[in-house]
Amino acid sequence: MSDIADRVKKIVVEHLSVEEEKVTENASFIDDLGADSLDTVELVMAFEEEFGIEIPDDAAETIQTFGDAVSFIKGAQ
Amino acid sequence: MFDLTGKTALVTGASGGIGGAIATALHSAGATVGLSGTREAPLQALATTLGDRAHVLPCNLSEAVEVEALPKQAIAAMGSLDILVNNAGITADNIFMRMTDYEWSRVIEVNLTSTMRLCRGVMRPMMKSRWGRIINITSVVGVTGNGGQVNYAASKAGMIGLTKSIAQEVASRGITANCVAPGFIETAMTDALNEKQKDGILTAIPAGRMGTGDEIASAVLYLASQEAAYVTGQTLHVNGGMAMI
């Protein structure tokens, strides 16, 4: 697993208090990991901070799963 | 009584009577304050009086770009933004039949839309720090209505709905949002009334007098405090009993 994926996973695990095994490629933050809409905003904020990028609101809306987050961040760097 | 040491507060309309009293009360409790308003000279004068921990942040609330920039400027000046007090407000009274679209939209823009923009601008830092206080200064007429003030009353009622909705969204993040609703307070706005008007108003106030800016500031200070952490989505009426809601 790439370094980016590891770092994203760490943020998700910490923020949503979920088991690491549950954070799979297609795991949806809201449907599978118990996030509410505010959690997803906070995750995006945490990604921005961790990776020093800016994720605009319209892009943030497309980040629904762990895999979405990793590929967006890879693309943004 | 309430300790705001280490907290940072942005107060709009700080050049006015109530805003100045609010800024002074928060500052006295230990907070660092950002004083915002359109007129820089009175803000400077207040900052000089307060001494340390006071920053002047001029802003024209009818200019969207300036409003969007204000929270960022406040954070740049103070390092964080824990407490937002939307106090600035204007009136453009007219009987409803004669009220122009301009009178309507100007009051809504400054009183309600700028409040929304500033609340939106502070969400991110408050969410991050898991602590925040939003205190919107509405008015008794936002609840009771007032002939000749259709625009003003609508803007103030709008602030109450906005505040309650924000309170619901972010309560789980340690952020509270409340309103303080002053009744008749001794300010330049009420000084403009003639004696007959003032006498008429006083008969409607059980306390038999107008309130002071300091009495509004005390309510704001309470809502800004750690002690008020469980109070959210409320409107605290400070009006000498003229409306008991």
Coordinates of N, CA and C in Angstrom, one line a residue, chain B residues 44-224:
Chain B
Q44 N -10.3 52.7 16.4 CA -9.0 53.0 16.9 C -9.0 53.5 18.3
A45 N -10.0 54.4 18.5 CA -10.1 55.0 19.8 C -10.4 53.9 20.9
L46 N -11.3 53.0 20.5 CA -11.7 51.9 21.5 C -10.5 51.0 21.7
A47 N -9.8 50.7 20.6 CA -8.6 49.8 20.8 C -7.5 50.5 21.7
T48 N -7.4 51.8 21.6 CA -6.4 52.5 22.4 C -6.9 52.4 23.9
T49 N -8.2 52.6 24.1 CA -8.7 52.5 25.5 C -8.5 51.2 26.1
L50 N -8.7 50.1 25.2 CA -8.6 48.8 25.8 C -7.1 48.4 26.0
G51 N -6.2 48.9 25.1 CA -4.8 48.6 25.3 C -4.4 47.3 24.6
D52 N -3.7 46.5 25.3 CA -3.3 45.2 24.7 C -4.5 44.3 24.3
R53 N -4.2 43.4 23.5 CA -5.2 42.4 23.1 C -6.4 43.0 22.3
A54 N -6.2 44.1 21.6 CA -7.3 44.7 20.8 C -6.7 45.0 19.4
H55 N -7.5 44.5 18.4 CA -7.1 44.7 17.1 C -8.2 45.4 16.3
V56 N -7.8 46.3 15.4 CA -8.8 47.0 14.6 C -8.9 46.3 13.2
L57 N -10.1 45.9 12.9 CA -10.3 45.2 11.6 C -11.5 45.9 10.9
P58 N -11.3 47.0 10.2 CA -12.4 47.7 9.5 C -13.0 46.8 8.4
C59 N -14.3 46.9 8.2 CA -15.0 46.1 7.2 C -16.3 46.7 6.9
N60 N -16.6 46.8 5.6 CA -17.9 47.3 5.2 C -18.8 46.0 4.9
L61 N -19.7 45.9 5.8 CA -20.5 44.6 5.7 C -21.5 44.5 4.5
S62 N -21.6 45.6 3.8 CA -22.4 45.5 2.5 C -21.5 45.1 1.3
E63 N -20.2 44.9 1.6 CA -19.4 44.4 0.5 C -19.0 42.9 0.7
A64 N -19.5 42.1 -0.1 CA -19.4 40.6 0.1 C -17.9 40.2 0.2
V65 N -17.1 40.8 -0.6 CA -15.7 40.4 -0.6 C -15.0 40.8 0.7
E66 N -15.3 42.0 1.2 CA -14.8 42.3 2.5 C -15.2 41.4 3.6
V67 N -16.5 41.0 3.6 CA -17.1 40.2 4.6 C -16.4 38.8 4.6
E68 N -16.2 38.3 3.4 CA -15.6 37.0 3.3 C -14.1 37.0 3.8
A69 N -13.5 38.1 3.7 CA -12.1 38.3 4.1 C -11.9 38.5 5.6
L70 N -13.0 39.0 6.2 CA -12.9 39.4 7.6 C -12.4 38.3 8.6
P71 N -13.0 37.1 8.5 CA -12.6 36.0 9.5 C -11.1 35.7 9.3
K72 N -10.7 35.7 8.0 CA -9.2 35.4 7.8 C -8.4 36.5 8.4
Q73 N -8.8 37.7 8.2 CA -8.0 38.8 8.8 C -7.9 38.7 10.3
A74 N -9.1 38.3 10.9 CA -9.1 38.2 12.3 C -8.2 37.1 12.8
I75 N -8.2 36.0 12.1 CA -7.3 34.9 12.5 C -5.8 35.3 12.3
A76 N -5.5 36.1 11.2 CA -4.2 36.5 11.0 C -3.7 37.4 12.1
A77 N -4.6 38.3 12.6 CA -4.3 39.3 13.6 C -4.2 38.6 15.0
M78 N -5.1 37.7 15.3 CA -5.2 37.2 16.6 C -4.8 35.7 16.8
G79 N -4.5 35.0 15.7 CA -4.0 33.7 15.8 C -5.1 32.6 15.8
S80 N -6.3 33.0 16.1 CA -7.4 32.0 16.1 C -8.7 32.8 16.2
L81 N -9.8 32.2 16.1 CA -11.1 32.9 16.2 C -12.1 31.9 16.9
D82 N -12.3 32.2 18.2 CA -13.2 31.3 19.0 C -14.6 31.8 19.2
I83 N -14.7 33.2 19.2 CA -16.0 33.8 19.5 C -16.4 34.8 18.4
L84 N -17.5 34.6 17.8 CA -18.0 35.6 16.8 C -19.2 36.3 17.3
V85 N -19.2 37.6 17.4 CA -20.4 38.4 17.8 C -20.8 39.2 16.6
N86 N -21.9 38.8 16.0 CA -22.5 39.6 14.9 C -23.4 40.6 15.5
N87 N -22.9 41.8 15.7 CA -23.6 42.9 16.4 C -24.1 44.0 15.4
A88 N -23.3 44.1 14.3 CA -23.6 45.3 13.4 C -25.0 45.2 12.8
G89 N -25.6 46.3 12.8 CA -26.9 46.3 12.2 C -27.3 47.7 11.7
I90 N -28.2 47.8 10.7 CA -28.6 49.1 10.3 C -30.2 49.1 10.2
T91 N -30.7 50.3 10.2 CA -32.2 50.4 10.0 C -32.4 51.3 8.7
A92 N -33.5 51.1 8.1 CA -34.0 52.0 7.0 C -35.5 51.9 7.1
D93 N -36.0 52.6 8.1 CA -37.4 52.5 8.5 C -38.3 53.2 7.4
N94 N -39.5 52.7 7.2 CA -40.5 53.3 6.4 C -41.8 52.5 6.6
I95 N -42.9 53.2 6.4 CA -44.1 52.4 6.4 C -44.1 51.4 5.2
F96 N -44.7 50.3 5.4 CA -44.5 49.2 4.5 C -44.9 49.6 3.1
M97 N -46.1 50.3 3.0 CA -46.6 50.7 1.7 C -45.6 51.4 0.8
R98 N -44.7 52.1 1.6 CA -43.7 53.0 0.9 C -42.3 52.4 0.8
M99 N -42.2 51.2 1.4 CA -40.8 50.7 1.5 C -40.3 50.3 0.1
T100 N -39.1 50.8 -0.2 CA -38.5 50.5 -1.5 C -37.7 49.2 -1.4
D101 N -37.5 48.6 -2.6 CA -36.7 47.4 -2.7 C -35.3 47.7 -2.2
Y102 N -34.8 48.9 -2.4 CA -33.5 49.3 -1.9 C -33.4 49.2 -0.4
E103 N -34.4 49.8 0.3 CA -34.5 49.9 1.7 C -34.5 48.4 2.3
W104 N -35.3 47.6 1.6 CA -35.4 46.2 2.0 C -34.1 45.5 1.9
S105 N -33.5 45.5 0.7 CA -32.4 44.7 0.4 C -31.1 45.2 1.1
R106 N -31.0 46.5 1.3 CA -29.8 47.0 2.1 C -29.8 46.5 3.5
V107 N -31.0 46.5 4.1 CA -31.1 46.1 5.5 C -30.9 44.5 5.6
I108 N -31.5 43.8 4.7 CA -31.3 42.3 4.7 C -29.8 42.0 4.4
E109 N -29.2 42.7 3.5 CA -27.8 42.4 3.2 C -26.9 42.6 4.4
V110 N -27.0 43.8 5.0 CA -26.1 44.1 6.1 C -26.4 43.3 7.4
N111 N -27.7 43.2 7.7 CA -28.0 42.5 9.0 C -28.0 41.0 8.9
L112 N -28.6 40.5 7.8 CA -28.8 39.0 7.7 C -27.7 38.3 6.9
T113 N -27.5 38.8 5.7 CA -26.6 38.1 4.8 C -25.2 38.2 5.3
S114 N -24.8 39.3 5.8 CA -23.4 39.4 6.3 C -23.2 38.5 7.5
T115 N -24.3 38.4 8.3 CA -24.2 37.5 9.5 C -24.0 36.1 9.0
M116 N -24.8 35.7 8.0 CA -24.6 34.3 7.4 C -23.2 34.1 6.9
R117 N -22.7 35.1 6.2 CA -21.3 35.0 5.6 C -20.3 34.9 6.7
L118 N -20.4 35.6 7.7 CA -19.4 35.6 8.8 C -19.5 34.3 9.6
C119 N -20.7 33.8 9.8 CA -20.9 32.5 10.5 C -20.2 31.4 9.6
R120 N -20.5 31.5 8.3 CA -19.9 30.5 7.4 C -18.4 30.5 7.5
G121 N -17.9 31.7 7.5 CA -16.4 31.9 7.5 C -15.7 31.4 8.8
V122 N -16.4 31.3 9.9 CA -15.8 30.9 11.1 C -16.0 29.4 11.4
M123 N -16.8 28.8 10.6 CA -17.1 27.3 10.8 C -15.9 26.5 10.8
R124 N -15.1 26.7 9.8 CA -13.9 25.8 9.6 C -13.0 25.9 10.9
P125 N -12.5 27.1 11.2 CA -11.6 27.1 12.4 C -12.3 26.6 13.7
M126 N -13.6 26.9 13.8 CA -14.3 26.4 15.1 C -14.4 24.9 15.1
M127 N -14.7 24.4 13.9 CA -14.8 22.9 13.8 C -13.5 22.2 14.2
K128 N -12.4 22.9 13.7 CA -11.1 22.3 13.9 C -10.8 22.3 15.4
S129 N -11.1 23.4 16.0 CA -10.7 23.5 17.4 C -11.7 22.9 18.4
R130 N -12.8 22.4 17.8 CA -13.8 21.7 18.6 C -14.4 22.6 19.7
W131 N -14.4 23.9 19.4 CA -14.9 24.9 20.4 C -15.2 26.2 19.6
G132 N -16.4 26.7 19.9 CA -16.8 27.9 19.2 C -18.0 28.5 19.9
R133 N -18.1 29.8 19.8 CA -19.3 30.5 20.2 C -19.7 31.5 19.2
I134 N -20.9 31.4 18.7 CA -21.5 32.4 17.8 C -22.6 33.0 18.5
I135 N -22.6 34.4 18.6 CA -23.6 35.1 19.3 C -24.1 36.2 18.3
N136 N -25.3 36.1 17.9 CA -25.9 37.0 17.0 C -26.8 38.0 17.7
I137 N -26.6 39.2 17.5 CA -27.4 40.2 18.2 C -28.6 40.5 17.3
T138 N -29.8 40.0 17.8 CA -31.0 40.2 17.0 C -31.7 41.4 17.7
S139 N -33.0 41.3 17.8 CA -33.8 42.4 18.4 C -35.1 41.9 18.8
V140 N -35.7 42.5 19.9 CA -37.0 42.1 20.3 C -38.0 42.2 19.1
V141 N -37.8 43.1 18.2 CA -38.8 43.3 17.1 C -38.7 42.2 16.1
G142 N -37.6 41.4 16.2 CA -37.6 40.2 15.3 C -38.6 39.1 15.7
V143 N -39.0 39.3 17.0 CA -40.0 38.3 17.5 C -41.4 38.9 17.6
T144 N -41.4 40.2 17.9 CA -42.8 40.8 18.1 C -43.2 41.6 16.9
G145 N -42.3 41.9 15.9 CA -42.7 42.7 14.8 C -42.7 44.2 15.3
N146 N -42.7 45.1 14.3 CA -42.8 46.5 14.7 C -43.1 47.3 13.5
G147 N -44.3 48.0 13.6 CA -44.7 48.8 12.4 C -43.6 49.8 12.0
G148 N -43.4 49.9 10.7 CA -42.4 50.8 10.2 C -41.0 50.1 10.0
Q149 N -40.9 48.9 10.5 CA -39.6 48.2 10.4 C -39.8 46.8 9.8
V150 N -40.5 46.7 8.8 CA -40.7 45.4 8.1 C -39.4 44.8 7.7
N151 N -38.5 45.6 7.2 CA -37.2 45.1 6.7 C -36.3 44.7 7.9
Y152 N -36.3 45.6 8.9 CA -35.4 45.4 10.1 C -35.9 44.1 10.8
A153 N -37.2 44.1 11.1 CA -37.8 43.0 11.8 C -37.6 41.7 11.1
A154 N -37.7 41.7 9.8 CA -37.5 40.5 9.0 C -36.1 40.0 9.1
S155 N -35.2 41.0 9.0 CA -33.7 40.6 9.1 C -33.4 40.0 10.5
K156 N -34.0 40.6 11.5 CA -33.7 40.1 12.9 C -34.4 38.7 13.1
A157 N -35.6 38.5 12.6 CA -36.2 37.2 12.7 C -35.4 36.2 11.9
G158 N -34.9 36.6 10.8 CA -34.1 35.7 10.0 C -32.9 35.3 10.7
M159 N -32.3 36.2 11.5 CA -31.1 35.8 12.2 C -31.4 34.7 13.3
I160 N -32.6 34.8 13.8 CA -32.9 33.8 14.8 C -33.0 32.4 14.2
G161 N -33.7 32.3 13.0 CA -33.8 31.0 12.3 C -32.4 30.5 11.9
L162 N -31.6 31.4 11.4 CA -30.3 31.0 11.0 C -29.5 30.5 12.1
T163 N -29.6 31.2 13.3 CA -28.8 30.8 14.5 C -29.2 29.4 15.0
K164 N -30.6 29.2 15.0 CA -31.1 27.9 15.5 C -30.6 26.7 14.6
S165 N -30.6 27.0 13.3 CA -30.2 26.0 12.3 C -28.7 25.7 12.4
I166 N -27.9 26.7 12.6 CA -26.4 26.5 12.8 C -26.2 25.7 14.1
A167 N -27.0 26.1 15.1 CA -26.8 25.4 16.4 C -27.0 23.9 16.3
Q168 N -28.0 23.5 15.5 CA -28.3 22.1 15.3 C -27.2 21.4 14.6
E169 N -26.7 22.1 13.5 CA -25.6 21.4 12.7 C -24.4 21.2 13.5
V170 N -24.0 22.1 14.3 CA -22.6 22.0 14.9 C -22.5 21.8 16.4
A171 N -23.7 21.5 17.0 CA -23.7 21.3 18.5 C -22.7 20.2 18.9
S172 N -22.6 19.1 18.0 CA -21.8 18.0 18.4 C -20.3 18.3 18.3
R173 N -20.0 19.5 17.8 CA -18.6 19.9 17.7 C -18.1 20.9 18.7
G174 N -18.9 21.0 19.8 CA -18.5 22.0 20.8 C -18.8 23.4 20.5
I175 N -19.6 23.6 19.4 CA -19.8 25.0 19.0 C -21.3 25.3 19.3
T176 N -21.5 26.5 20.0 CA -22.8 26.9 20.3 C -23.2 28.1 19.5
A177 N -24.4 28.3 19.2 CA -24.9 29.5 18.4 C -26.2 30.0 19.1
N178 N -26.1 31.2 19.5 CA -27.3 31.8 20.3 C -27.5 33.2 19.8
C179 N -28.7 33.7 20.2 CA -29.0 35.1 19.9 C -29.2 35.9 21.2
V180 N -28.8 37.1 21.2 CA -29.2 38.0 22.3 C -30.2 39.1 21.6
A181 N -31.3 39.2 22.2 CA -32.3 40.1 21.6 C -32.5 41.3 22.6
P182 N -31.9 42.5 22.3 CA -32.1 43.7 23.1 C -33.5 44.3 22.9
G183 N -34.0 44.9 23.9 CA -35.2 45.7 23.8 C -34.7 47.1 23.5
F184 N -35.3 48.1 24.2 CA -34.8 49.5 24.0 C -33.6 49.8 24.8
I185 N -32.5 50.1 24.1 CA -31.2 50.3 24.8 C -30.8 51.8 24.5
E186 N -30.2 52.4 25.4 CA -29.7 53.8 25.2 C -28.5 53.7 24.3
T187 N -28.8 54.1 23.0 CA -27.7 54.2 22.0 C -28.0 55.4 21.1
A188 N -27.1 55.7 20.2 CA -27.3 56.7 19.2 C -28.6 56.5 18.5
M189 N -28.9 55.2 18.2 CA -30.2 54.8 17.5 C -31.4 55.3 18.2
T190 N -31.4 55.1 19.6 CA -32.6 55.5 20.3 C -32.5 57.0 20.8
D191 N -31.3 57.6 20.8 CA -31.2 59.0 21.1 C -32.0 59.8 20.1
A192 N -32.1 59.3 18.9 CA -32.7 60.1 17.8 C -34.2 60.2 18.1
L193 N -34.8 59.4 19.0 CA -36.2 59.6 19.3 C -36.5 60.8 20.1
N194 N -37.7 61.5 19.9 CA -38.0 62.6 20.7 C -38.6 62.2 22.1
E195 N -38.7 63.2 23.0 CA -39.2 62.9 24.4 C -40.5 62.2 24.4
K196 N -41.4 62.6 23.5 CA -42.7 62.0 23.5 C -42.7 60.5 23.1
Q197 N -41.8 60.3 22.1 CA -41.6 58.9 21.7 C -41.0 58.0 22.8
K198 N -40.0 58.6 23.4 CA -39.4 57.9 24.5 C -40.4 57.6 25.7
D199 N -41.2 58.6 26.0 CA -42.2 58.4 27.1 C -43.1 57.3 26.7
G200 N -43.5 57.3 25.5 CA -44.4 56.2 25.0 C -43.8 54.9 25.1
I201 N -42.5 54.8 24.8 CA -41.8 53.5 24.9 C -41.7 53.0 26.4
L202 N -41.4 54.0 27.2 CA -41.1 53.6 28.6 C -42.4 53.1 29.3
T203 N -43.6 53.5 28.9 CA -44.8 53.0 29.5 C -45.0 51.5 29.2
A204 N -44.3 51.1 28.1 CA -44.4 49.7 27.7 C -43.4 48.8 28.3
I205 N -42.5 49.4 29.1 CA -41.4 48.6 29.7 C -41.6 48.5 31.2
P206 N -41.9 47.3 31.7 CA -42.1 47.2 33.1 C -41.0 47.7 34.0
A207 N -39.7 47.6 33.5 CA -38.6 48.1 34.3 C -38.6 49.6 34.4
G208 N -39.4 50.3 33.5 CA -39.5 51.7 33.6 C -38.3 52.5 33.1
R209 N -37.4 51.9 32.4 CA -36.2 52.6 31.9 C -35.7 51.8 30.7
M210 N -34.9 52.5 29.9 CA -34.2 51.8 28.8 C -33.0 51.0 29.4
G211 N -32.6 50.0 28.6 CA -31.4 49.2 29.0 C -30.1 49.9 28.6
T212 N -29.0 49.4 29.1 CA -27.7 49.9 28.7 C -27.0 48.9 27.9
G213 N -26.0 49.4 27.2 CA -25.1 48.6 26.4 C -24.4 47.5 27.2
D214 N -24.1 47.9 28.5 CA -23.4 47.0 29.4 C -24.3 45.8 29.7
E215 N -25.6 46.1 29.8 CA -26.5 45.0 30.1 C -26.7 44.0 29.0
I216 N -26.5 44.4 27.8 CA -26.5 43.5 26.6 C -25.1 42.8 26.6
A217 N -24.1 43.5 26.9 CA -22.7 42.9 26.9 C -22.6 41.8 28.0
S218 N -23.3 41.9 29.1 CA -23.3 40.9 30.1 C -23.9 39.6 29.6
A219 N -25.0 39.7 28.9 CA -25.6 38.5 28.3 C -24.7 37.9 27.3
V220 N -24.1 38.7 26.5 CA -23.1 38.1 25.5 C -22.0 37.4 26.2
L221 N -21.5 38.0 27.2 CA -20.3 37.4 27.9 C -20.7 36.1 28.5
Y222 N -21.9 36.0 29.0 CA -22.4 34.7 29.5 C -22.4 33.6 28.4
L223 N -23.0 34.0 27.3 CA -23.1 33.0 26.2 C -21.8 32.7 25.6
A224 N -20.8 33.5 25.7 CA -19.4 33.3 25.2 C -18.6 32.4 26.1

